[in-house]
Short mmCIF file of C-alpha atoms in Angstrom, two decimals:
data_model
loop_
_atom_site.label_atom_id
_atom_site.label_comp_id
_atom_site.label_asym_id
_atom_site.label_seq_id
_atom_site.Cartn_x
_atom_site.Cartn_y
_atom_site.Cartn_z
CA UNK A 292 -8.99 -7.66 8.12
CA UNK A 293 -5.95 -8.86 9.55
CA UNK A 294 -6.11 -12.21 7.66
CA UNK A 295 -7.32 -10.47 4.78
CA UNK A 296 -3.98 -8.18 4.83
CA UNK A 297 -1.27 -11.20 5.06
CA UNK A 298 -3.03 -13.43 2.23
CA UNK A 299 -3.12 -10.13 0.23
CA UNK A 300 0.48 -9.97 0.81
CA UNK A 301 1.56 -12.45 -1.29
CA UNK A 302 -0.59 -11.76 -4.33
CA UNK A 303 1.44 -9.97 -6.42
CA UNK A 304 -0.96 -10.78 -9.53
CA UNK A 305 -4.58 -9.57 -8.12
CA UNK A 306 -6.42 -7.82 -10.37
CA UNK A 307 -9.55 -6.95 -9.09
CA UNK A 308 -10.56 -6.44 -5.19
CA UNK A 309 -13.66 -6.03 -3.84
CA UNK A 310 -14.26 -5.69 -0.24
CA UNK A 311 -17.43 -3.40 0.63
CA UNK A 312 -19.44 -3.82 3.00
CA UNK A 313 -17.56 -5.50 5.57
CA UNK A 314 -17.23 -2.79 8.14
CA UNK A 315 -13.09 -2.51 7.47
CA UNK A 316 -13.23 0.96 9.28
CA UNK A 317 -9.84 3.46 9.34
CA UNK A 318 -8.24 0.85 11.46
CA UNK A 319 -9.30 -2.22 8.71
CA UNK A 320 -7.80 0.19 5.49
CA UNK A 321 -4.69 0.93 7.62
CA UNK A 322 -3.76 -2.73 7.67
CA UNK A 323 -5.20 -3.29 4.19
CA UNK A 324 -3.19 -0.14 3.01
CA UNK A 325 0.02 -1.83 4.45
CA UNK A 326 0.17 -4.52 1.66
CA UNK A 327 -1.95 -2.46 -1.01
CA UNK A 328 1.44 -1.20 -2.55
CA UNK A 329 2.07 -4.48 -3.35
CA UNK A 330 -0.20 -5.68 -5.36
CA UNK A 331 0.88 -4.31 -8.39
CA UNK A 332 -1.66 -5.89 -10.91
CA UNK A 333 -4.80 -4.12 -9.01
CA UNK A 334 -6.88 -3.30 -11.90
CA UNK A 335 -10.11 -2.17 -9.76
CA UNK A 336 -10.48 -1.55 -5.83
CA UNK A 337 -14.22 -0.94 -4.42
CA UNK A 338 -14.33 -0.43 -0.57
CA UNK A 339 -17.67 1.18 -0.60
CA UNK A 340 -20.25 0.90 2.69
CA UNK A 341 -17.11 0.34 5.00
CA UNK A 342 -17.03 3.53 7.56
CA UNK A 343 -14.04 4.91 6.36
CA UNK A 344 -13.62 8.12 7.45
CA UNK A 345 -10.41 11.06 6.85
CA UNK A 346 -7.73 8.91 9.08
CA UNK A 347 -8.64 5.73 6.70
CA UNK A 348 -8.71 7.49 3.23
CA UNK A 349 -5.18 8.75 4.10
CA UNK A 350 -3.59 5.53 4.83
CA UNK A 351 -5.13 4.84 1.22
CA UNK A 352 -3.38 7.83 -0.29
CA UNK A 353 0.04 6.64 1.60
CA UNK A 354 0.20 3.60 -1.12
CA UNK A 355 -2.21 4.48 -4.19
CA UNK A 356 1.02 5.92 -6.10
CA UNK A 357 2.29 2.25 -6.14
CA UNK A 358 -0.64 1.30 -7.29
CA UNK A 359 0.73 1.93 -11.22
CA UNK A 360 -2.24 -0.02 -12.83
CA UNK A 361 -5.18 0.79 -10.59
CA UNK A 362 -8.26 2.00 -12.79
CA UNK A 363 -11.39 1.80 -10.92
CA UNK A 364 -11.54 3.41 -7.32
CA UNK A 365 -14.63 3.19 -5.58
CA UNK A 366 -15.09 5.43 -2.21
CA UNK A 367 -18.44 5.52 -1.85
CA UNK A 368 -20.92 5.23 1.06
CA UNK A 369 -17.93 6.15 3.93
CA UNK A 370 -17.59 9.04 5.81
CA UNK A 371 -14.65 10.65 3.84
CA UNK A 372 -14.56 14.02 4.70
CA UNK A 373 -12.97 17.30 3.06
CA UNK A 374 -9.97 16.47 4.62
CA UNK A 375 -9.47 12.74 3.87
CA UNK A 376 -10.26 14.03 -0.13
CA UNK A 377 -7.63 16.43 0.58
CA UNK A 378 -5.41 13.71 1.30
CA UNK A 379 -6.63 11.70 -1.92
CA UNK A 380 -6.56 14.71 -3.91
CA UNK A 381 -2.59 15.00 -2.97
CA UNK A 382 -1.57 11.62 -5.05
CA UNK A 383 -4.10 10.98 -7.26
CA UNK A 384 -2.06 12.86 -10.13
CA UNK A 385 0.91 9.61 -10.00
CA UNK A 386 -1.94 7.57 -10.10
CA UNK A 387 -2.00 7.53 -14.39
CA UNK A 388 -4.45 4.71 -15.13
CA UNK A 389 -6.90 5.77 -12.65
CA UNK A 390 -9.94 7.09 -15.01
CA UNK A 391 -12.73 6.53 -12.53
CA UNK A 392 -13.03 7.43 -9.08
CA UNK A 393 -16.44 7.34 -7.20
CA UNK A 394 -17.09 9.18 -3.82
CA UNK A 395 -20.46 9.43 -3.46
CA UNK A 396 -22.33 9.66 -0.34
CA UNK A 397 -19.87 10.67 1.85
CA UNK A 398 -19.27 13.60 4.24
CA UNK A 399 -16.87 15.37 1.23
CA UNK A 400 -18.03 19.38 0.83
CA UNK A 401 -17.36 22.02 -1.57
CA UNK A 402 -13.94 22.46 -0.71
CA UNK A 403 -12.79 18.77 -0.99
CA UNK A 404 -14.45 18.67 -4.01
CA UNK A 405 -12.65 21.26 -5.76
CA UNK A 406 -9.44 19.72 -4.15
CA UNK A 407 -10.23 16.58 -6.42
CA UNK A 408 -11.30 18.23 -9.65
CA UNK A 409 -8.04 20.20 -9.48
CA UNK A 410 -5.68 16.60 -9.06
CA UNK A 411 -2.80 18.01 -10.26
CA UNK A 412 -1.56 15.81 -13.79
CA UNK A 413 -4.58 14.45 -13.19
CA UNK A 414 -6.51 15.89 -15.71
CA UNK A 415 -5.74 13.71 -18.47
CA UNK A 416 -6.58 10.65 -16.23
CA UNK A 417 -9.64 11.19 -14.48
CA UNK A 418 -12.64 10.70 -16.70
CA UNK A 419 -15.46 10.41 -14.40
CA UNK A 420 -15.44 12.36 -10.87
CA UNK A 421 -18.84 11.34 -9.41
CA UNK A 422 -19.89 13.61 -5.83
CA UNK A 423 -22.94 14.27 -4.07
CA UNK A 424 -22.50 17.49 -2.42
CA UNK A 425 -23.10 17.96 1.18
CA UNK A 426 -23.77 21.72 0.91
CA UNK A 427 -26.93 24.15 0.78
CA UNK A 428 -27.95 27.58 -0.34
CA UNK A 429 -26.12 30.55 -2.29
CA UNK A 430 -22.92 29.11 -1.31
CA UNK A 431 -23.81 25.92 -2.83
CA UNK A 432 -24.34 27.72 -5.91
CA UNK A 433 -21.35 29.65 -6.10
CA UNK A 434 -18.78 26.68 -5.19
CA UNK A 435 -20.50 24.41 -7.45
CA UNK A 436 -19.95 27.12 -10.56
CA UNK A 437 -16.11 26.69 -9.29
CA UNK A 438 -16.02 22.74 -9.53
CA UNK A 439 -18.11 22.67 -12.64
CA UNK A 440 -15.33 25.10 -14.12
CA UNK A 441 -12.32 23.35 -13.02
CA UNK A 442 -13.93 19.69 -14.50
CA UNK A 443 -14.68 21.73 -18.32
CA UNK A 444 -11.36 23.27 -18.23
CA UNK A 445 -9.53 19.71 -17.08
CA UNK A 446 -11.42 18.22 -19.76
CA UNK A 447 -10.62 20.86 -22.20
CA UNK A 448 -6.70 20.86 -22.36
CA UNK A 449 -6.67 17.07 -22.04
CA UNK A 450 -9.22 16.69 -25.24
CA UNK A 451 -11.06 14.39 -23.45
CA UNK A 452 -15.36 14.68 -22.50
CA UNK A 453 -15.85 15.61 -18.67
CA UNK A 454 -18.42 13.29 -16.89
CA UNK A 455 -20.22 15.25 -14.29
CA UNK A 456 -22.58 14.23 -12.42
CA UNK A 457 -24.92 16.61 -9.92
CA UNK A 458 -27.25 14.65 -7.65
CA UNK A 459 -29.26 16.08 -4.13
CA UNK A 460 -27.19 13.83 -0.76
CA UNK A 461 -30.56 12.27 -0.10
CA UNK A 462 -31.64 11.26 -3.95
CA UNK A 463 -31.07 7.79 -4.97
CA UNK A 464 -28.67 7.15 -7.67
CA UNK A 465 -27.68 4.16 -9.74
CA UNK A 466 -24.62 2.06 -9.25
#
């Protein structure tokens, strides 16, 4: 990843980056993150099936707000927890052109969940939220009522249609 960071650093035009599945790891995205900001052209960033977990996603939240033109986001298949959503949650709203953001599969509950359908000014930006749910039971039900509330009212004041999609942890899903 190390290479990978100091060619990135001097592509100020990249548009479209697509590293998954190359085991980059917290310690990879840290690095990565490092010259992330600038590459200010970064249209689309997919660093699924890498074993990112909370440390890694934050190190990504530490530079997505200089990320003005980033549209695509793609999370999924990592270990992202509640917290490391939390984290993502907390700068997501700066992030303006950002209309898709995919987390599926990961370790993210209920409560980091809600922590990204509520992205603060992000209402009007994120079209498509797409999380598998790690939890079970009555709880489940109650906490998904919450999300699915938050994503219809979002979608609501910003006149725009709310994509949600519900999906068991273990069912397969498309691409």
């Amino acid at each position: 990843m190390g290479r990978l960071a100091g060619v990135l650093s001097g592509c100020r035009t990249l548009m479209y980056l697509n590293v998954s599945a190359n085991e980059v790891g917290d310690a990879g995205l840290r690095r990565l993150a490092g010259v992330l900001g600038g590459c200010r052209a970064l249209k689309s960033l997919d660093l699924s099936n890498n074993g990112i977990w909370d440390e890694g996603a934050g190190s990504l939240a530490g530079v997505l707000a200089e990320c003005k033109a980033l549209a695509h986001l793609t999370l999924k298949n990592n270990r992202i927890g509640d917290e490391g959503a939390g984290r993502l949650a907390g700068v997501l709203g700066r992030c303006k052109a950002l209309t898709r953001l995919d987390v599926r599969h990961n370790e993210i509950g209920f409560d980091g969940a809600r922590l990204l359908a509520r992205v603060e000014g992000g209402c009007n930006v994120l079209g498509h939220h797409d999380v598998a749910f790690t939890s079970r039971g009555a709880e489940k039900a109650r906490r998904l009522q919450e999300c699915f509330e938050t994503l219809v009212r979002c979608a609501a004041l910003a006149g725009t249609v709310c994509v949600l999609i519900l999906r068991h942890p273990e069912a397969s899903s498309p691409t």
